[in-house]
């Protein structure tokens, strides 16, 4: 059973050894293995969701952050970042624009900005819920207290994205400042689950110090936690961070991991991330052909897009811009796919 191509046929039997065999498969068969994985994952995605790809409108609410994650362009100690935060009114305007364009999920993402207290966020989420009753609200605002997750859920938030970043505590410590731990990240994910959110975890591919064993652990964690969403993108170096000169993550490996996640969790909502689109001109399409079924175009005001620089050259125009849905539509049509209207909750089909 150690033939990687044969192994791909039986994801139900993937244990640590099988995953290590797949991820370690040597150079020349590698390409064939990856192509085979993509074909199986694509087939599985089409069977679960049909040709439709879900769209989410991303609103980058603030690039202030109290954290100092070593990889991240908006980390607290990056002095070269020009900081901004959107007003509630601006955020609601973004949702309004998105609704008009056809978006039925809004993702509010930001740094861990101390100004984003519950007293500020709860009424904001409640007003979005009231103004757009047929839309899903996704939050991606980092680690918060259990009570905060509870209040935001009560106010109307449906989903929460919080990547675990790496399933290995030592690797986690290498990527984050003292005081941030994998244990607290996993507590947050568990609380979010218990509060009734659809939860997304995930990781970067090629983050400094990452080993193949780390990736095996990431996949095992994902299988155990059974998230409704998984975010995977290549690490891309960011100016002004300790990892600015570190090479970017491998795009082929990122695509392979997307395929493996699709085969492990056939119903998972799996975005072709902005980082993938940044790393490769047709990265978004390649991601979809490898098993992704979600894209998240940017609804933020242009000025904010320029400042929400998580990594160098982050894509923010063309098909990445929410107002250019036609561009995205054409790109999807070129690979035989369409945009799915609708909220696209976990468990929906097509
Ligand atoms: N503050 C929230 C959080 O930490 O979850 C949301 C924003 S955070 C910037 C969103 C994600 O961006 C992180 O989970 C991380 O995986 C990704 N990211 C940050 N820096 C990156 C980089 N240099 N390359 C690729 N992805 C990066």
Coordinates of N, CA and C in Angstrom, one line a residue, residues 197-327:
X197 N -20.7 28.2 16.0 CA -20.2 28.8 14.7 C -19.9 27.6 13.8
X198 N -19.9 27.9 12.5 CA -19.2 27.1 11.5 C -17.7 27.6 11.6
X199 N -16.8 26.7 11.9 CA -15.5 27.1 12.2 C -14.5 26.8 11.1
X200 N -13.5 27.7 10.9 CA -12.5 27.4 9.9 C -11.1 27.4 10.6
X201 N -10.3 26.4 10.4 CA -8.9 26.5 10.8 C -8.0 26.4 9.6
X202 N -6.7 26.3 9.8 CA -5.9 26.2 8.6 C -4.4 26.6 8.9
X203 N -3.6 26.7 7.8 CA -2.2 27.0 8.0 C -1.6 27.5 6.8
X204 N -0.4 28.0 6.9 CA 0.4 28.4 5.8 C 1.3 27.3 5.4
X205 N 1.6 27.2 4.1 CA 2.5 26.2 3.6 C 3.9 26.8 3.4
X206 N 4.9 26.2 4.0 CA 6.3 26.8 3.8 C 6.6 27.8 4.8
X207 N 5.9 27.9 5.9 CA 6.3 28.9 6.9 C 7.6 28.5 7.5
X208 N 8.4 29.5 7.9 CA 9.8 29.1 8.4 C 9.8 28.0 9.4
X209 N 10.7 27.0 9.2 CA 10.8 25.9 10.1 C 9.9 24.8 10.0
X210 N 8.9 24.9 9.0 CA 7.9 23.9 8.8 C 8.6 22.6 8.2
X211 N 8.2 21.5 8.8 CA 8.7 20.2 8.3 C 7.6 19.4 7.7
X212 N 7.9 18.3 7.0 CA 6.8 17.5 6.5 C 6.0 16.9 7.6
X213 N 6.7 16.5 8.7 CA 6.0 16.0 9.8 C 5.0 17.0 10.4
X214 N 5.3 18.3 10.4 CA 4.4 19.3 10.8 C 3.1 19.3 9.9
X215 N 3.3 19.1 8.6 CA 2.2 19.1 7.7 C 1.3 17.9 7.9
X216 N 2.0 16.7 8.3 CA 1.2 15.5 8.6 C 0.3 15.8 9.8
X217 N 1.0 16.5 10.8 CA 0.2 16.8 12.1 C -0.9 17.8 11.7
X218 N -0.7 18.7 10.8 CA -1.8 19.7 10.4 C -3.0 18.9 9.9
X219 N -2.7 17.9 9.0 CA -3.8 17.2 8.4 C -4.5 16.3 9.4
X220 N -3.7 15.7 10.3 CA -4.3 14.9 11.4 C -5.2 15.7 12.3
X221 N -4.7 16.9 12.6 CA -5.6 17.9 13.4 C -6.9 18.2 12.7
X222 N -6.7 18.5 11.4 CA -7.9 18.9 10.6 C -8.9 17.7 10.6
X223 N -8.4 16.5 10.4 CA -9.3 15.3 10.4 C -10.0 15.1 11.8
X224 N -9.2 15.4 12.8 CA -9.8 15.2 14.1 C -10.8 16.3 14.5
X225 N -10.5 17.5 14.2 CA -11.4 18.6 14.5 C -12.6 18.7 13.6
X226 N -12.4 18.3 12.4 CA -13.5 18.3 11.4 C -14.1 19.7 11.3
X227 N -13.3 20.7 10.9 CA -13.7 22.0 10.7 C -14.7 22.1 9.5
X228 N -15.6 23.1 9.5 CA -16.4 23.3 8.4 C -15.7 24.1 7.2
X229 N -14.6 24.8 7.6 CA -13.9 25.5 6.6 C -12.4 25.3 6.8
X230 N -11.6 25.3 5.8 CA -10.1 25.2 6.0 C -9.4 26.2 5.1
X231 N -8.6 27.0 5.7 CA -7.8 28.0 4.9 C -6.4 27.6 4.8
X232 N -5.9 27.4 3.5 CA -4.5 27.0 3.3 C -3.9 27.8 2.2
X233 N -2.8 28.5 2.5 CA -2.2 29.3 1.4 C -0.7 29.2 1.6
X234 N 0.1 29.5 0.6 CA 1.5 29.6 0.8 C 2.0 30.7 1.7
X235 N 3.0 30.5 2.5 CA 3.7 31.6 3.2 C 4.3 32.5 2.1
X236 N 4.1 33.8 2.3 CA 4.8 34.8 1.4 C 5.5 35.8 2.3
X237 N 6.8 36.0 2.1 CA 7.5 36.9 3.0 C 6.9 38.3 3.0
X238 N 7.0 39.0 4.1 CA 6.5 40.3 4.2 C 7.6 41.3 4.7
X239 N 7.8 42.4 4.0 CA 8.7 43.4 4.4 C 8.5 43.9 5.8
X240 N 9.6 44.1 6.5 CA 9.5 44.7 7.8 C 9.2 43.6 8.9
X241 N 9.3 42.3 8.5 CA 9.1 41.2 9.5 C 10.4 40.4 9.6
X242 N 10.6 39.7 10.7 CA 11.8 38.9 10.8 C 11.9 37.8 9.7
X243 N 10.9 37.5 9.0 CA 11.0 36.5 8.0 C 11.0 37.1 6.6
X244 N 11.3 38.4 6.5 CA 11.2 39.1 5.2 C 12.1 38.4 4.1
X245 N 13.2 37.8 4.5 CA 14.1 37.2 3.5 C 13.9 35.7 3.4
X246 N 12.9 35.2 4.0 CA 12.7 33.7 4.0 C 12.0 33.4 2.6
X247 N 12.3 32.3 2.0 CA 11.6 32.0 0.7 C 10.1 31.7 0.9
X248 N 9.4 32.0 -0.2 CA 8.0 31.7 -0.1 C 7.7 30.2 -0.1
X249 N 6.5 29.9 0.3 CA 6.1 28.5 0.3 C 5.9 28.0 -1.1
X250 N 6.0 26.6 -1.3 CA 5.9 26.0 -2.6 C 4.4 25.9 -3.0
X251 N 4.1 26.4 -4.2 CA 2.7 26.5 -4.7 C 2.2 25.1 -5.0
X252 N 3.1 24.3 -5.6 CA 2.6 22.9 -6.0 C 2.3 22.1 -4.7
X253 N 3.1 22.3 -3.7 CA 2.8 21.6 -2.4 C 1.5 22.1 -1.8
X254 N 1.3 23.4 -1.9 CA 0.0 24.0 -1.4 C -1.2 23.4 -2.1
X255 N -1.1 23.3 -3.4 CA -2.2 22.7 -4.2 C -2.4 21.2 -3.8
X256 N -1.3 20.5 -3.6 CA -1.4 19.1 -3.2 C -2.1 19.0 -1.8
X257 N -1.8 19.9 -0.9 CA -2.5 19.9 0.4 C -3.9 20.2 0.3
X258 N -4.3 21.1 -0.6 CA -5.7 21.4 -0.8 C -6.4 20.1 -1.2
X259 N -5.8 19.4 -2.2 CA -6.4 18.2 -2.7 C -6.6 17.2 -1.5
X260 N -5.5 17.0 -0.7 CA -5.6 16.1 0.4 C -6.7 16.4 1.4
X261 N -6.8 17.7 1.7 CA -7.9 18.2 2.6 C -9.3 17.9 2.0
X262 N -9.4 18.1 0.7 CA -10.7 17.8 0.1 C -11.0 16.3 0.2
X263 N -10.0 15.5 0.0 CA -10.3 14.0 0.1 C -10.5 13.6 1.5
X264 N -9.9 14.3 2.5 CA -10.2 13.9 3.9 C -11.5 14.4 4.3
X265 N -11.9 15.6 3.9 CA -13.2 16.2 4.3 C -14.0 16.6 3.1
X266 N -14.7 15.7 2.4 CA -15.3 16.0 1.1 C -16.2 17.2 1.1
X267 N -16.9 17.5 2.3 CA -17.8 18.6 2.3 C -17.3 19.9 2.8
X268 N -16.0 20.0 3.0 CA -15.5 21.2 3.7 C -15.5 22.3 2.7
X269 N -15.7 23.6 3.2 CA -15.6 24.8 2.4 C -14.2 25.2 2.4
X270 N -13.6 25.2 1.1 CA -12.2 25.3 1.0 C -11.8 26.4 0.0
X271 N -11.3 27.5 0.5 CA -11.0 28.6 -0.4 C -9.7 28.4 -1.2
X272 N -9.8 28.9 -2.5 CA -8.5 29.2 -3.2 C -8.1 30.6 -2.7
X273 N -7.1 30.6 -1.9 CA -6.8 31.9 -1.1 C -6.1 32.9 -1.9
X274 N -6.2 34.2 -1.4 CA -5.5 35.3 -2.0 C -4.0 35.0 -2.1
X275 N -3.5 34.4 -1.1 CA -2.0 34.1 -1.1 C -1.7 33.2 -2.3
X276 N -2.6 32.3 -2.6 CA -2.3 31.4 -3.7 C -2.4 32.2 -5.1
X277 N -3.4 33.1 -5.1 CA -3.5 33.9 -6.3 C -2.4 34.9 -6.4
X278 N -1.8 35.3 -5.3 CA -0.6 36.2 -5.4 C 0.6 35.4 -5.8
X279 N 0.8 34.2 -5.4 CA 2.0 33.4 -5.7 C 2.0 33.0 -7.1
X280 N 0.9 32.9 -7.8 CA 0.8 32.3 -9.1 C -0.3 33.1 -9.9
X281 N 0.0 33.5 -11.1 CA -1.0 34.3 -11.8 C -2.4 33.6 -11.9
X282 N -2.3 32.3 -12.1 CA -3.6 31.6 -12.2 C -3.8 30.7 -11.0
X283 N -3.3 31.2 -9.8 CA -3.3 30.4 -8.6 C -4.7 30.0 -8.1
X284 N -5.6 31.0 -8.3 CA -7.0 30.8 -7.9 C -7.6 29.7 -8.7
X285 N -7.4 29.7 -10.0 CA -8.0 28.7 -10.8 C -7.4 27.3 -10.5
X286 N -6.0 27.3 -10.4 CA -5.3 26.1 -10.0 C -5.9 25.5 -8.7
X287 N -6.1 26.4 -7.8 CA -6.7 26.0 -6.5 C -8.0 25.3 -6.7
X288 N -8.8 25.8 -7.5 CA -10.2 25.3 -7.7 C -10.0 23.9 -8.4
X289 N -9.1 23.9 -9.4 CA -8.9 22.6 -10.1 C -8.2 21.5 -9.2
X290 N -7.7 22.0 -8.0 CA -7.2 21.0 -7.0 C -8.1 20.7 -5.9
X291 N -9.4 21.2 -6.0 CA -10.3 20.8 -5.0 C -10.9 22.0 -4.2
X292 N -10.5 23.2 -4.4 CA -11.1 24.3 -3.6 C -12.5 24.6 -4.2
X293 N -13.3 25.3 -3.4 CA -14.7 25.6 -3.9 C -15.2 26.9 -3.4
X294 N -14.3 27.8 -3.0 CA -14.6 29.1 -2.5 C -13.6 30.1 -2.9
X295 N -14.1 31.3 -3.3 CA -13.1 32.4 -3.5 C -13.6 33.6 -2.7
X296 N -12.7 34.5 -2.2 CA -13.0 35.6 -1.3 C -12.5 36.9 -1.9
X297 N -13.2 37.5 -2.9 CA -12.8 38.8 -3.4 C -12.9 39.9 -2.4
X298 N -12.2 40.9 -2.6 CA -12.0 42.0 -1.6 C -13.0 43.1 -1.8
X299 N -13.8 43.4 -0.7 CA -14.8 44.4 -0.8 C -14.3 45.7 -0.1
X300 N -13.1 45.7 0.5 CA -12.6 46.8 1.3 C -12.5 48.0 0.4
X301 N -12.6 49.2 1.0 CA -12.3 50.4 0.2 C -10.8 50.4 -0.3
X302 N -10.6 50.9 -1.6 CA -9.2 50.8 -2.2 C -8.1 51.2 -1.3
X303 N -8.3 52.3 -0.5 CA -7.2 52.8 0.3 C -6.8 51.7 1.4
X304 N -7.9 51.0 1.9 CA -7.6 50.0 3.0 C -6.9 48.8 2.3
X305 N -7.3 48.5 1.1 CA -6.7 47.3 0.4 C -5.2 47.5 0.3
X306 N -4.8 48.8 0.0 CA -3.3 49.0 -0.1 C -2.6 48.9 1.2
X307 N -3.3 49.1 2.3 CA -2.7 49.1 3.6 C -2.8 47.7 4.3
X308 N -3.7 46.9 3.9 CA -3.8 45.6 4.6 C -2.8 44.6 3.9
X309 N -1.5 44.9 4.1 CA -0.5 44.1 3.4 C 0.0 43.0 4.4
X310 N -0.6 41.9 4.3 CA -0.2 40.8 5.2 C 1.2 40.3 4.7
X311 N 1.4 40.4 3.4 CA 2.7 39.9 2.8 C 2.9 40.8 1.5
X312 N 4.1 40.7 1.0 CA 4.4 41.6 -0.2 C 3.6 41.3 -1.4
X313 N 3.3 42.3 -2.1 CA 2.5 42.2 -3.4 C 1.2 41.5 -3.3
X314 N 0.6 41.6 -2.1 CA -0.7 40.9 -2.0 C -1.7 41.4 -3.1
X315 N -2.4 40.5 -3.7 CA -3.3 40.8 -4.8 C -4.4 41.6 -4.3
X316 N -4.8 42.7 -5.0 CA -6.0 43.4 -4.6 C -6.7 44.0 -5.8
X317 N -6.4 43.6 -7.0 CA -7.2 44.1 -8.1 C -7.6 43.0 -9.0
X318 N -8.1 43.3 -10.2 CA -8.6 42.3 -11.1 C -9.6 41.3 -10.5
X319 N -9.4 40.0 -10.6 CA -10.4 39.1 -10.1 C -10.5 39.1 -8.6
X320 N -9.5 39.7 -8.0 CA -9.4 39.7 -6.5 C -10.3 40.8 -6.0
X321 N -10.7 41.7 -6.8 CA -11.6 42.9 -6.4 C -13.0 42.5 -6.6
X322 N -13.8 42.8 -5.6 CA -15.2 42.4 -5.6 C -15.9 43.0 -6.8
X323 N -15.5 44.3 -7.1 CA -16.3 45.0 -8.1 C -15.9 44.4 -9.5
X324 N -15.0 43.6 -9.6 CA -14.6 42.9 -10.9 C -15.1 41.5 -11.0
X325 N -16.3 41.3 -10.5 CA -16.9 39.9 -10.5 C -16.9 39.3 -11.9
X326 N -17.0 40.2 -13.0 CA -17.1 39.7 -14.3 C -15.7 39.0 -14.7
X327 N -14.7 39.6 -14.2 CA -13.3 39.1 -14.5 C -13.3 37.7 -13.8

